[in-house]
mmCIF file of C-alpha atoms in Angstrom:
data_model
loop_
_atom_site.group_PDB
_atom_site.id
_atom_site.type_symbol
_atom_site.label_atom_id
_atom_site.label_comp_id
_atom_site.label_asym_id
_atom_site.label_seq_id
_atom_site.Cartn_x
_atom_site.Cartn_y
_atom_site.Cartn_z
ATOM 1 C CA UNK A 1 -0.026 -0.005 -0.041
ATOM 2 C CA UNK A 2 1.233 3.578 -0.990
ATOM 3 C CA UNK A 3 2.607 5.534 1.983
ATOM 4 C CA UNK A 4 0.674 8.761 2.666
ATOM 5 C CA UNK A 5 2.575 12.186 2.258
ATOM 6 C CA UNK A 6 0.583 15.243 3.326
ATOM 7 C CA UNK A 7 1.537 18.413 1.351
ATOM 8 C CA UNK A 8 0.670 22.305 1.787
ATOM 9 C CA UNK A 9 1.664 24.868 -0.345
ATOM 10 C CA UNK A 10 4.027 27.483 1.440
ATOM 11 C CA UNK A 11 6.444 30.183 0.502
ATOM 12 C CA UNK A 12 8.707 32.481 2.634
ATOM 13 C CA UNK A 13 6.549 35.278 1.433
ATOM 14 C CA UNK A 14 3.781 33.807 3.570
ATOM 15 C CA UNK A 15 5.717 34.957 6.622
ATOM 16 C CA UNK A 16 7.084 32.785 9.501
ATOM 17 C CA UNK A 17 3.923 32.603 11.537
ATOM 18 C CA UNK A 18 1.848 31.477 8.454
ATOM 19 C CA UNK A 19 4.392 28.913 7.757
ATOM 20 C CA UNK A 20 4.252 27.575 11.272
ATOM 21 C CA UNK A 21 0.621 27.409 11.168
ATOM 22 C CA UNK A 22 0.715 25.455 7.829
ATOM 23 C CA UNK A 23 2.993 23.088 9.429
ATOM 24 C CA UNK A 24 0.573 22.560 12.291
ATOM 25 C CA UNK A 25 -2.212 21.973 9.856
ATOM 26 C CA UNK A 26 -0.168 19.039 8.238
ATOM 27 C CA UNK A 27 0.463 17.694 11.752
ATOM 28 C CA UNK A 28 -3.288 17.475 12.520
ATOM 29 C CA UNK A 29 -4.209 16.270 8.947
ATOM 30 C CA UNK A 30 -1.788 13.411 9.206
ATOM 31 C CA UNK A 31 -2.951 12.543 12.764
ATOM 32 C CA UNK A 32 0.736 12.578 13.766
ATOM 33 C CA UNK A 33 -0.194 12.944 17.366
ATOM 34 C CA UNK A 34 -0.486 9.254 17.489
ATOM 35 C CA UNK A 35 3.335 8.768 17.282
ATOM 36 C CA UNK A 36 4.002 10.757 20.518
ATOM 37 C CA UNK A 37 3.281 9.606 24.134
ATOM 38 C CA UNK A 38 3.157 11.643 27.332
ATOM 39 C CA UNK A 39 6.483 11.919 28.985
ATOM 40 C CA UNK A 40 8.220 10.948 25.833
ATOM 41 C CA UNK A 41 11.655 12.393 25.523
ATOM 42 C CA UNK A 42 10.920 13.871 22.133
ATOM 43 C CA UNK A 43 14.038 14.855 19.908
ATOM 44 C CA UNK A 44 13.028 17.893 17.553
ATOM 45 C CA UNK A 45 15.848 17.376 14.981
ATOM 46 C CA UNK A 46 16.682 20.748 13.180
ATOM 47 C CA UNK A 47 19.689 22.497 11.526
ATOM 48 C CA UNK A 48 20.188 25.778 13.406
ATOM 49 C CA UNK A 49 21.923 27.352 10.290
ATOM 50 C CA UNK A 50 25.634 28.152 10.105
ATOM 51 C CA UNK A 51 26.576 31.604 11.355
ATOM 52 C CA UNK A 52 26.226 33.864 8.604
ATOM 53 C CA UNK A 53 23.561 31.740 6.765
ATOM 54 C CA UNK A 54 20.047 33.320 6.755
ATOM 55 C CA UNK A 55 18.126 30.646 4.434
ATOM 56 C CA UNK A 56 17.714 27.909 7.057
ATOM 57 C CA UNK A 57 14.374 27.271 8.494
ATOM 58 C CA UNK A 58 13.809 29.640 11.290
ATOM 59 C CA UNK A 59 12.640 28.636 14.912
ATOM 60 C CA UNK A 60 9.563 30.621 14.234
ATOM 61 C CA UNK A 61 8.559 28.397 11.385
ATOM 62 C CA UNK A 62 8.442 25.275 13.634
ATOM 63 C CA UNK A 63 6.783 26.935 16.798
ATOM 64 C CA UNK A 64 3.433 25.517 16.224
ATOM 65 C CA UNK A 65 5.012 22.062 15.779
ATOM 66 C CA UNK A 66 6.853 22.427 19.201
ATOM 67 C CA UNK A 67 3.462 23.748 20.698
ATOM 68 C CA UNK A 68 1.725 20.495 19.519
ATOM 69 C CA UNK A 69 4.345 18.429 21.277
ATOM 70 C CA UNK A 70 3.887 20.260 24.433
ATOM 71 C CA UNK A 71 0.209 19.855 24.265
ATOM 72 C CA UNK A 72 0.636 16.286 24.034
ATOM 73 C CA UNK A 73 2.718 16.571 27.260
ATOM 74 C CA UNK A 74 5.918 14.920 25.659
ATOM 75 C CA UNK A 75 9.440 16.423 26.921
ATOM 76 C CA UNK A 76 10.556 17.927 23.548
ATOM 77 C CA UNK A 77 14.106 19.382 23.113
ATOM 78 C CA UNK A 78 15.450 20.932 19.827
ATOM 79 C CA UNK A 79 18.714 19.233 18.750
ATOM 80 C CA UNK A 80 21.535 18.997 16.477
ATOM 81 C CA UNK A 81 24.943 17.192 16.387
ATOM 82 C CA UNK A 82 28.450 18.574 16.139
ATOM 83 C CA UNK A 83 30.145 19.097 12.646
ATOM 84 C CA UNK A 84 33.209 17.421 11.482
ATOM 85 C CA UNK A 85 34.419 20.698 9.667
ATOM 86 C CA UNK A 86 35.699 23.828 11.300
ATOM 87 C CA UNK A 87 32.493 25.938 12.393
ATOM 88 C CA UNK A 88 30.707 27.271 15.492
ATOM 89 C CA UNK A 89 28.797 24.101 15.478
ATOM 90 C CA UNK A 90 31.875 21.700 16.010
ATOM 91 C CA UNK A 91 31.352 21.703 19.962
ATOM 92 C CA UNK A 92 28.341 21.730 22.320
ATOM 93 C CA UNK A 93 28.937 25.219 23.727
ATOM 94 C CA UNK A 94 29.532 27.144 20.538
ATOM 95 C CA UNK A 95 26.764 25.421 18.893
ATOM 96 C CA UNK A 96 24.346 26.271 21.935
ATOM 97 C CA UNK A 97 25.326 29.944 21.687
ATOM 98 C CA UNK A 98 24.622 29.856 17.816
ATOM 99 C CA UNK A 99 21.412 28.041 18.336
ATOM 100 C CA UNK A 100 20.190 30.730 20.938
ATOM 101 C CA UNK A 101 21.411 33.479 18.588
ATOM 102 C CA UNK A 102 19.096 32.042 15.783
ATOM 103 C CA UNK A 103 16.186 31.600 18.103
ATOM 104 C CA UNK A 104 16.367 27.789 18.775
ATOM 105 C CA UNK A 105 16.077 28.440 22.663
ATOM 106 C CA UNK A 106 13.770 28.237 25.537
ATOM 107 C CA UNK A 107 12.586 31.890 25.176
ATOM 108 C CA UNK A 108 11.651 31.531 21.642
ATOM 109 C CA UNK A 109 10.388 27.902 21.312
ATOM 110 C CA UNK A 110 9.494 27.060 25.091
ATOM 111 C CA UNK A 111 11.953 24.075 24.833
ATOM 112 C CA UNK A 112 15.771 23.713 25.519
ATOM 113 C CA UNK A 113 18.352 23.092 22.785
ATOM 114 C CA UNK A 114 20.570 20.101 23.547
ATOM 115 C CA UNK A 115 23.379 18.922 21.487
ATOM 116 C CA UNK A 116 22.775 15.316 21.088
ATOM 117 C CA UNK A 117 26.320 13.983 20.859
ATOM 118 C CA UNK A 118 27.654 15.724 23.853
ATOM 119 C CA UNK A 119 30.258 18.284 24.468
ATOM 120 C CA UNK A 120 32.747 17.222 21.602
ATOM 121 C CA UNK A 121 30.581 15.021 19.346
ATOM 122 C CA UNK A 122 31.733 11.988 20.983
ATOM 123 C CA UNK A 123 28.797 10.888 22.913
ATOM 124 C CA UNK A 124 27.574 8.013 20.854
ATOM 125 C CA UNK A 125 25.898 4.605 20.725
ATOM 126 C CA UNK A 126 26.913 1.709 18.255
ATOM 127 C CA UNK A 127 23.821 0.449 16.602
ATOM 128 C CA UNK A 128 24.163 -2.895 14.667
ATOM 129 C CA UNK A 129 22.245 -2.806 11.416
ATOM 130 C CA UNK A 130 24.384 -5.382 9.269
ATOM 131 C CA UNK A 131 23.888 -3.021 6.169
ATOM 132 C CA UNK A 132 25.628 -3.443 2.752
ATOM 133 C CA UNK A 133 28.134 -0.779 3.683
ATOM 134 C CA UNK A 134 28.031 -0.529 7.648
ATOM 135 C CA UNK A 135 27.625 -3.375 9.965
ATOM 136 C CA UNK A 136 27.223 -0.985 12.594
ATOM 137 C CA UNK A 137 26.672 2.798 12.777
ATOM 138 C CA UNK A 138 27.558 5.366 15.381
ATOM 139 C CA UNK A 139 24.740 7.585 16.406
ATOM 140 C CA UNK A 140 24.427 10.350 18.879
ATOM 141 C CA UNK A 141 23.503 9.162 22.416
ATOM 142 C CA UNK A 142 20.434 11.495 23.017
ATOM 143 C CA UNK A 143 18.935 10.532 19.772
ATOM 144 C CA UNK A 144 19.010 6.885 20.790
ATOM 145 C CA UNK A 145 17.916 7.472 24.381
ATOM 146 C CA UNK A 146 14.678 9.527 23.265
ATOM 147 C CA UNK A 147 11.320 7.583 22.718
ATOM 148 C CA UNK A 148 10.037 9.625 19.860
ATOM 149 C CA UNK A 149 11.286 11.884 17.072
ATOM 150 C CA UNK A 150 10.155 14.955 15.029
ATOM 151 C CA UNK A 151 12.513 15.437 12.150
ATOM 152 C CA UNK A 152 12.322 18.894 10.553
ATOM 153 C CA UNK A 153 14.364 18.974 7.350
ATOM 154 C CA UNK A 154 15.060 21.997 5.075
ATOM 155 C CA UNK A 155 15.329 20.699 1.368
ATOM 156 C CA UNK A 156 18.371 21.850 -0.439
ATOM 157 C CA UNK A 157 21.067 20.787 -2.781
ATOM 158 C CA UNK A 158 24.143 19.030 -1.597
ATOM 159 C CA UNK A 159 27.604 18.934 -3.050
ATOM 160 C CA UNK A 160 28.093 15.088 -2.206
ATOM 161 C CA UNK A 161 24.590 13.653 -2.088
ATOM 162 C CA UNK A 162 22.931 15.950 -4.873
ATOM 163 C CA UNK A 163 20.080 16.887 -2.360
ATOM 164 C CA UNK A 164 19.625 16.816 1.434
ATOM 165 C CA UNK A 165 16.248 16.220 2.952
ATOM 166 C CA UNK A 166 15.005 13.811 5.649
ATOM 167 C CA UNK A 167 17.249 10.864 5.088
ATOM 168 C CA UNK A 168 20.362 13.173 5.323
ATOM 169 C CA UNK A 169 18.894 14.929 8.320
ATOM 170 C CA UNK A 170 18.687 11.643 9.933
ATOM 171 C CA UNK A 171 21.713 9.829 8.779
ATOM 172 C CA UNK A 172 24.223 12.601 8.731
ATOM 173 C CA UNK A 173 22.563 14.971 11.160
ATOM 174 C CA UNK A 174 21.975 12.478 14.032
ATOM 175 C CA UNK A 175 25.203 10.686 13.629
ATOM 176 C CA UNK A 176 28.209 11.383 15.983
ATOM 177 C CA UNK A 177 31.521 12.716 14.676
ATOM 178 C CA UNK A 178 32.470 9.106 14.265
ATOM 179 C CA UNK A 179 29.328 8.361 12.424
ATOM 180 C CA UNK A 180 29.881 11.400 10.134
ATOM 181 C CA UNK A 181 33.351 10.468 9.372
ATOM 182 C CA UNK A 182 32.388 6.840 8.428
ATOM 183 C CA UNK A 183 29.909 8.325 5.850
ATOM 184 C CA UNK A 184 32.239 11.032 4.426
ATOM 185 C CA UNK A 185 35.083 8.385 4.086
ATOM 186 C CA UNK A 186 33.423 7.313 0.857
ATOM 187 C CA UNK A 187 34.498 10.474 -0.662
ATOM 188 C CA UNK A 188 38.206 11.115 -1.708
ATOM 189 C CA UNK A 189 39.557 14.432 -2.936
ATOM 190 C CA UNK A 190 42.665 15.668 -4.903
ATOM 191 C CA UNK A 191 44.025 18.995 -5.915
ATOM 192 C CA UNK A 192 44.444 19.639 -9.681
ATOM 193 C CA UNK A 193 46.417 21.905 -11.550
ATOM 194 C CA UNK A 194 43.995 24.718 -11.352
ATOM 195 C CA UNK A 195 45.242 25.281 -7.764
ATOM 196 C CA UNK A 196 46.442 28.904 -7.217
ATOM 197 C CA UNK A 197 47.806 28.160 -3.888
ATOM 198 C CA UNK A 198 45.348 30.583 -2.130
ATOM 199 C CA UNK A 199 45.666 28.625 0.987
ATOM 200 C CA UNK A 200 41.980 28.551 1.604
ATOM 201 C CA UNK A 201 41.583 24.743 1.731
ATOM 202 C CA UNK A 202 44.691 24.570 4.106
ATOM 203 C CA UNK A 203 43.176 26.955 6.450
ATOM 204 C CA UNK A 204 39.823 25.204 6.506
ATOM 205 C CA UNK A 205 40.734 21.542 6.683
ATOM 206 C CA UNK A 206 39.716 20.094 10.163
ATOM 207 C CA UNK A 207 41.938 17.140 9.741
ATOM 208 C CA UNK A 208 45.234 18.895 8.890
ATOM 209 C CA UNK A 209 45.345 16.802 5.859
ATOM 210 C CA UNK A 210 46.491 19.672 3.430
ATOM 211 C CA UNK A 211 49.725 21.051 2.902
ATOM 212 C CA UNK A 212 51.089 23.684 0.560
ATOM 213 C CA UNK A 213 54.218 23.672 -1.505
ATOM 214 C CA UNK A 214 55.683 26.297 -3.793
ATOM 215 C CA UNK A 215 53.480 25.066 -6.649
ATOM 216 C CA UNK A 216 49.860 24.040 -5.228
ATOM 217 C CA UNK A 217 48.114 22.507 -2.419
ATOM 218 C CA UNK A 218 48.407 18.594 -1.612
ATOM 219 C CA UNK A 219 45.922 16.277 0.396
ATOM 220 C CA UNK A 220 47.374 13.524 2.564
ATOM 221 C CA UNK A 221 44.722 10.620 1.919
ATOM 222 C CA UNK A 222 45.812 8.835 5.095
ATOM 223 C CA UNK A 223 44.603 12.048 6.933
ATOM 224 C CA UNK A 224 41.597 13.108 4.895
ATOM 225 C CA UNK A 225 38.210 12.546 6.475
ATOM 226 C CA UNK A 226 36.319 13.208 3.299
ATOM 227 C CA UNK A 227 34.183 16.162 4.851
ATOM 228 C CA UNK A 228 34.462 18.119 1.602
ATOM 229 C CA UNK A 229 35.383 21.556 3.299
ATOM 230 C CA UNK A 230 38.161 21.860 0.799
ATOM 231 C CA UNK A 231 35.656 21.595 -2.141
ATOM 232 C CA UNK A 232 33.470 24.118 -0.329
ATOM 233 C CA UNK A 233 35.980 26.819 -0.017
ATOM 234 C CA UNK A 234 37.787 26.535 -3.289
ATOM 235 C CA UNK A 235 36.879 29.404 -5.763
ATOM 236 C CA UNK A 236 38.861 28.065 -8.662
ATOM 237 C CA UNK A 237 37.582 24.336 -9.174
ATOM 238 C CA UNK A 238 40.909 22.937 -8.139
ATOM 239 C CA UNK A 239 39.536 20.289 -5.873
ATOM 240 C CA UNK A 240 38.749 16.927 -7.761
ATOM 241 C CA UNK A 241 36.367 14.114 -6.851
ATOM 242 C CA UNK A 242 35.303 11.045 -8.536
ATOM 243 C CA UNK A 243 31.517 11.822 -7.894
ATOM 244 C CA UNK A 244 30.074 8.909 -10.023
ATOM 245 C CA UNK A 245 31.215 6.030 -7.780
ATOM 246 C CA UNK A 246 31.892 7.758 -4.438
ATOM 247 C CA UNK A 247 28.634 9.704 -4.330
ATOM 248 C CA UNK A 248 26.616 6.406 -4.541
ATOM 249 C CA UNK A 249 28.634 5.028 -1.406
ATOM 250 C CA UNK A 250 27.927 8.148 0.525
ATOM 251 C CA UNK A 251 24.240 8.163 -0.084
ATOM 252 C CA UNK A 252 23.891 4.569 0.623
ATOM 253 C CA UNK A 253 25.697 5.114 3.842
ATOM 254 C CA UNK A 254 23.449 8.019 4.760
ATOM 255 C CA UNK A 255 20.606 5.613 4.456
ATOM 256 C CA UNK A 256 22.024 2.987 6.626
ATOM 257 C CA UNK A 257 22.871 5.571 9.255
ATOM 258 C CA UNK A 258 19.148 6.738 9.095
ATOM 259 C CA UNK A 259 18.107 3.236 9.623
ATOM 260 C CA UNK A 260 20.298 3.109 12.942
ATOM 261 C CA UNK A 261 18.588 6.271 14.130
ATOM 262 C CA UNK A 262 15.221 4.997 13.758
ATOM 263 C CA UNK A 263 15.812 1.453 15.204
ATOM 264 C CA UNK A 264 13.517 1.051 18.027
ATOM 265 C CA UNK A 265 11.172 3.999 16.748
ATOM 266 C CA UNK A 266 8.838 2.131 14.595
ATOM 267 C CA UNK A 267 5.582 4.349 14.624
ATOM 268 C CA UNK A 268 7.195 6.887 17.065
ATOM 269 C CA UNK A 269 8.779 9.290 14.329
ATOM 270 C CA UNK A 270 7.331 11.950 12.018
ATOM 271 C CA UNK A 271 9.139 13.747 9.073
ATOM 272 C CA UNK A 272 8.693 17.081 7.738
ATOM 273 C CA UNK A 273 10.475 18.607 4.519
ATOM 274 C CA UNK A 274 10.288 22.279 4.242
ATOM 275 C CA UNK A 275 10.601 22.843 0.367
ATOM 276 C CA UNK A 276 11.251 26.544 0.688
ATOM 277 C CA UNK A 277 14.245 28.695 0.229
ATOM 278 C CA UNK A 278 15.772 25.752 -1.938
ATOM 279 C CA UNK A 279 19.355 26.542 -2.427
ATOM 280 C CA UNK A 280 22.288 24.864 -4.216
ATOM 281 C CA UNK A 281 24.098 24.028 -1.260
ATOM 282 C CA UNK A 282 23.112 23.112 2.068
ATOM 283 C CA UNK A 283 22.705 25.177 5.518
ATOM 284 C CA UNK A 284 26.294 24.192 6.498
ATOM 285 C CA UNK A 285 27.509 27.181 4.354
ATOM 286 C CA UNK A 286 27.894 30.489 6.003
ATOM 287 C CA UNK A 287 27.043 32.416 2.774
ATOM 288 C CA UNK A 288 24.321 34.905 3.407
ATOM 289 C CA UNK A 289 21.443 35.262 0.647
ATOM 290 C CA UNK A 290 22.159 32.058 -1.250
ATOM 291 C CA UNK A 291 20.075 32.261 -4.325
ATOM 292 C CA UNK A 292 17.175 29.873 -4.760
ATOM 293 C CA UNK A 293 17.264 27.139 -7.484
ATOM 294 C CA UNK A 294 13.513 26.697 -7.649
ATOM 295 C CA UNK A 295 10.589 28.815 -6.416
ATOM 296 C CA UNK A 296 9.195 28.163 -3.104
ATOM 297 C CA UNK A 297 6.976 24.965 -3.133
ATOM 298 C CA UNK A 298 5.671 24.048 0.268
ATOM 299 C CA UNK A 299 5.885 21.647 3.164
ATOM 300 C CA UNK A 300 5.507 17.689 3.011
ATOM 301 C CA UNK A 301 5.040 15.476 6.086
ATOM 302 C CA UNK A 302 4.811 11.715 6.576
ATOM 303 C CA UNK A 303 5.724 8.815 8.818
ATOM 304 C CA UNK A 304 7.614 7.386 6.083
ATOM 305 C CA UNK A 305 11.004 8.941 5.515
ATOM 306 C CA UNK A 306 11.634 7.380 2.125
ATOM 307 C CA UNK A 307 8.128 8.524 0.713
ATOM 308 C CA UNK A 308 8.682 12.098 2.020
ATOM 309 C CA UNK A 309 11.939 12.624 0.449
ATOM 310 C CA UNK A 310 10.748 11.029 -2.841
ATOM 311 C CA UNK A 311 7.758 13.283 -2.835
ATOM 312 C CA UNK A 312 9.860 16.304 -2.007
ATOM 313 C CA UNK A 313 12.459 15.329 -4.922
ATOM 314 C CA UNK A 314 9.478 14.787 -7.435
ATOM 315 C CA UNK A 315 8.016 18.238 -6.486
ATOM 316 C CA UNK A 316 11.137 20.074 -6.874
ATOM 317 C CA UNK A 317 12.079 18.375 -10.191
ATOM 318 C CA UNK A 318 8.437 18.683 -11.763
ATOM 319 C CA UNK A 319 8.380 22.247 -10.903
ATOM 320 C CA UNK A 320 11.804 23.246 -12.359
ATOM 321 C CA UNK A 321 11.246 21.029 -15.300
ATOM 322 C CA UNK A 322 14.880 19.782 -14.713
ATOM 323 C CA UNK A 323 16.813 16.876 -12.757
ATOM 324 C CA UNK A 324 18.259 17.889 -9.352
ATOM 325 C CA UNK A 325 21.765 17.288 -10.749
ATOM 326 C CA UNK A 326 21.321 19.851 -13.384
ATOM 327 C CA UNK A 327 19.836 22.329 -10.845
ATOM 328 C CA UNK A 328 23.030 21.995 -8.656
ATOM 329 C CA UNK A 329 25.317 21.970 -11.802
ATOM 330 C CA UNK A 330 26.687 18.792 -11.161
ATOM 331 C CA UNK A 331 25.183 16.016 -13.601
ATOM 332 C CA UNK A 332 27.536 13.374 -12.498
ATOM 333 C CA UNK A 333 25.391 12.861 -9.297
ATOM 334 C CA UNK A 334 22.258 10.717 -9.014
ATOM 335 C CA UNK A 335 20.005 11.718 -5.861
ATOM 336 C CA UNK A 336 18.128 8.530 -6.006
ATOM 337 C CA UNK A 337 20.894 6.268 -4.581
ATOM 338 C CA UNK A 338 19.931 7.333 -1.117
ATOM 339 C CA UNK A 339 16.242 6.956 -1.708
ATOM 340 C CA UNK A 340 16.388 3.414 -3.298
ATOM 341 C CA UNK A 341 18.775 1.962 -0.914
ATOM 342 C CA UNK A 342 16.737 3.342 1.893
ATOM 343 C CA UNK A 343 13.796 1.404 0.508
ATOM 344 C CA UNK A 344 15.941 -1.603 -0.081
ATOM 345 C CA UNK A 345 16.929 -1.782 3.559
ATOM 346 C CA UNK A 346 13.341 -1.368 4.799
ATOM 347 C CA UNK A 347 13.055 2.306 5.952
ATOM 348 C CA UNK A 348 10.063 2.908 3.737
ATOM 349 C CA UNK A 349 8.490 3.011 0.295
ATOM 350 C CA UNK A 350 9.079 4.999 -2.747
ATOM 351 C CA UNK A 351 5.353 4.485 -3.465
ATOM 352 C CA UNK A 352 3.463 7.284 -2.172
ATOM 353 C CA UNK A 353 0.041 8.840 -2.262
ATOM 354 C CA UNK A 354 0.296 12.804 -2.143
ATOM 355 C CA UNK A 355 -2.342 14.281 -0.197
ATOM 356 C CA UNK A 356 -2.941 18.024 -0.662
ATOM 357 C CA UNK A 357 -3.983 19.996 2.363
ATOM 358 C CA UNK A 358 -5.753 23.375 1.822
ATOM 359 C CA UNK A 359 -4.007 26.351 3.290
ATOM 360 C CA UNK A 360 -7.425 27.759 4.364
ATOM 361 C CA UNK A 361 -10.043 25.961 6.890
ATOM 362 C CA UNK A 362 -12.114 23.459 5.070
ATOM 363 C CA UNK A 363 -14.525 20.664 6.238
ATOM 364 C CA UNK A 364 -12.141 17.962 4.829
ATOM 365 C CA UNK A 365 -8.747 17.111 6.019
ATOM 366 C CA UNK A 366 -7.300 16.714 2.557
ATOM 367 C CA UNK A 367 -7.692 15.757 -1.050
ATOM 368 C CA UNK A 368 -5.704 13.019 -2.624
ATOM 369 C CA UNK A 369 -3.879 14.218 -5.691
ATOM 370 C CA UNK A 370 -1.944 11.547 -7.151
ATOM 371 C CA UNK A 371 -0.236 8.369 -6.547
ATOM 372 C CA UNK A 372 3.266 7.992 -7.820
ATOM 373 C CA UNK A 373 5.023 4.671 -8.414
ATOM 374 C CA UNK A 374 8.756 4.795 -7.263
#
């Protein structure tokens, strides 16, 4: 049977309060309250946005969702994990300061922000999954310990996975640093002859894997953790990667880590994809006012993480009239690896029924639009 994905049109032009109300309308239409129980520790997984970034999904946009959890008398906390790369989100103290600056705090949301993998990103649980790539995955302790989960994903492009939405929010965003390193290990980078020796990759490498000689930069493959920070900061297209093969492994590993996150949470998790302010790169970039690659579309929500990502990808590609790889200008990438592998390992289904919810009050909860075979 096809999984239900609930959808409502939304745009950043609506304003944060209206977007929040639309998210609540999806929560009620999908009867998602059934996934949460009184006294649950409920992780509200978000991306608080890198310092300088202003296209992330703001705290105000999820306020009504948090209010629903509080009404259900769960014990919700807004959460994220530490990054591998150098940023303010690399340790729990600086991460919490940034989260508060961006409104993800007790004052704004009525719940605390807690970094799920501890002070330095090493508080983790090894979860056995016996996957194709990973036999076990390393997930943030507080994600494992909570009873239920509300995932809030911002749909964006991604330089390694082609796009990031729910599966990436779960697999990469809920992993400890060790888990992130295992996923990124699929990517290997080298420096080509276009290098102008500017030193940006050297300054930003978190693993001290890059050196500079009198001609160009060099990457020590034994030290490289595959975080792609060098690729992100290089302005001269000097950093090279074998995307065709390596992105497939990365995406499959993301799906397997998502499986570890959701182990033991069957029927206890809900997934929202905010398909607004869709940018070429993800919210880990500290660039302000990143241009949109497609007009704002709306919000999709489901209890099936595979279906909600497949629906979001279809909505974006159908509206743009172009494939996701074209939109982010890297046609060597295929975003379906993560979705198809997630289905293969039992995370959900690519067969979904899209149910449109009217933005204005109506007598019905929604109208079935279409059924899409994966």
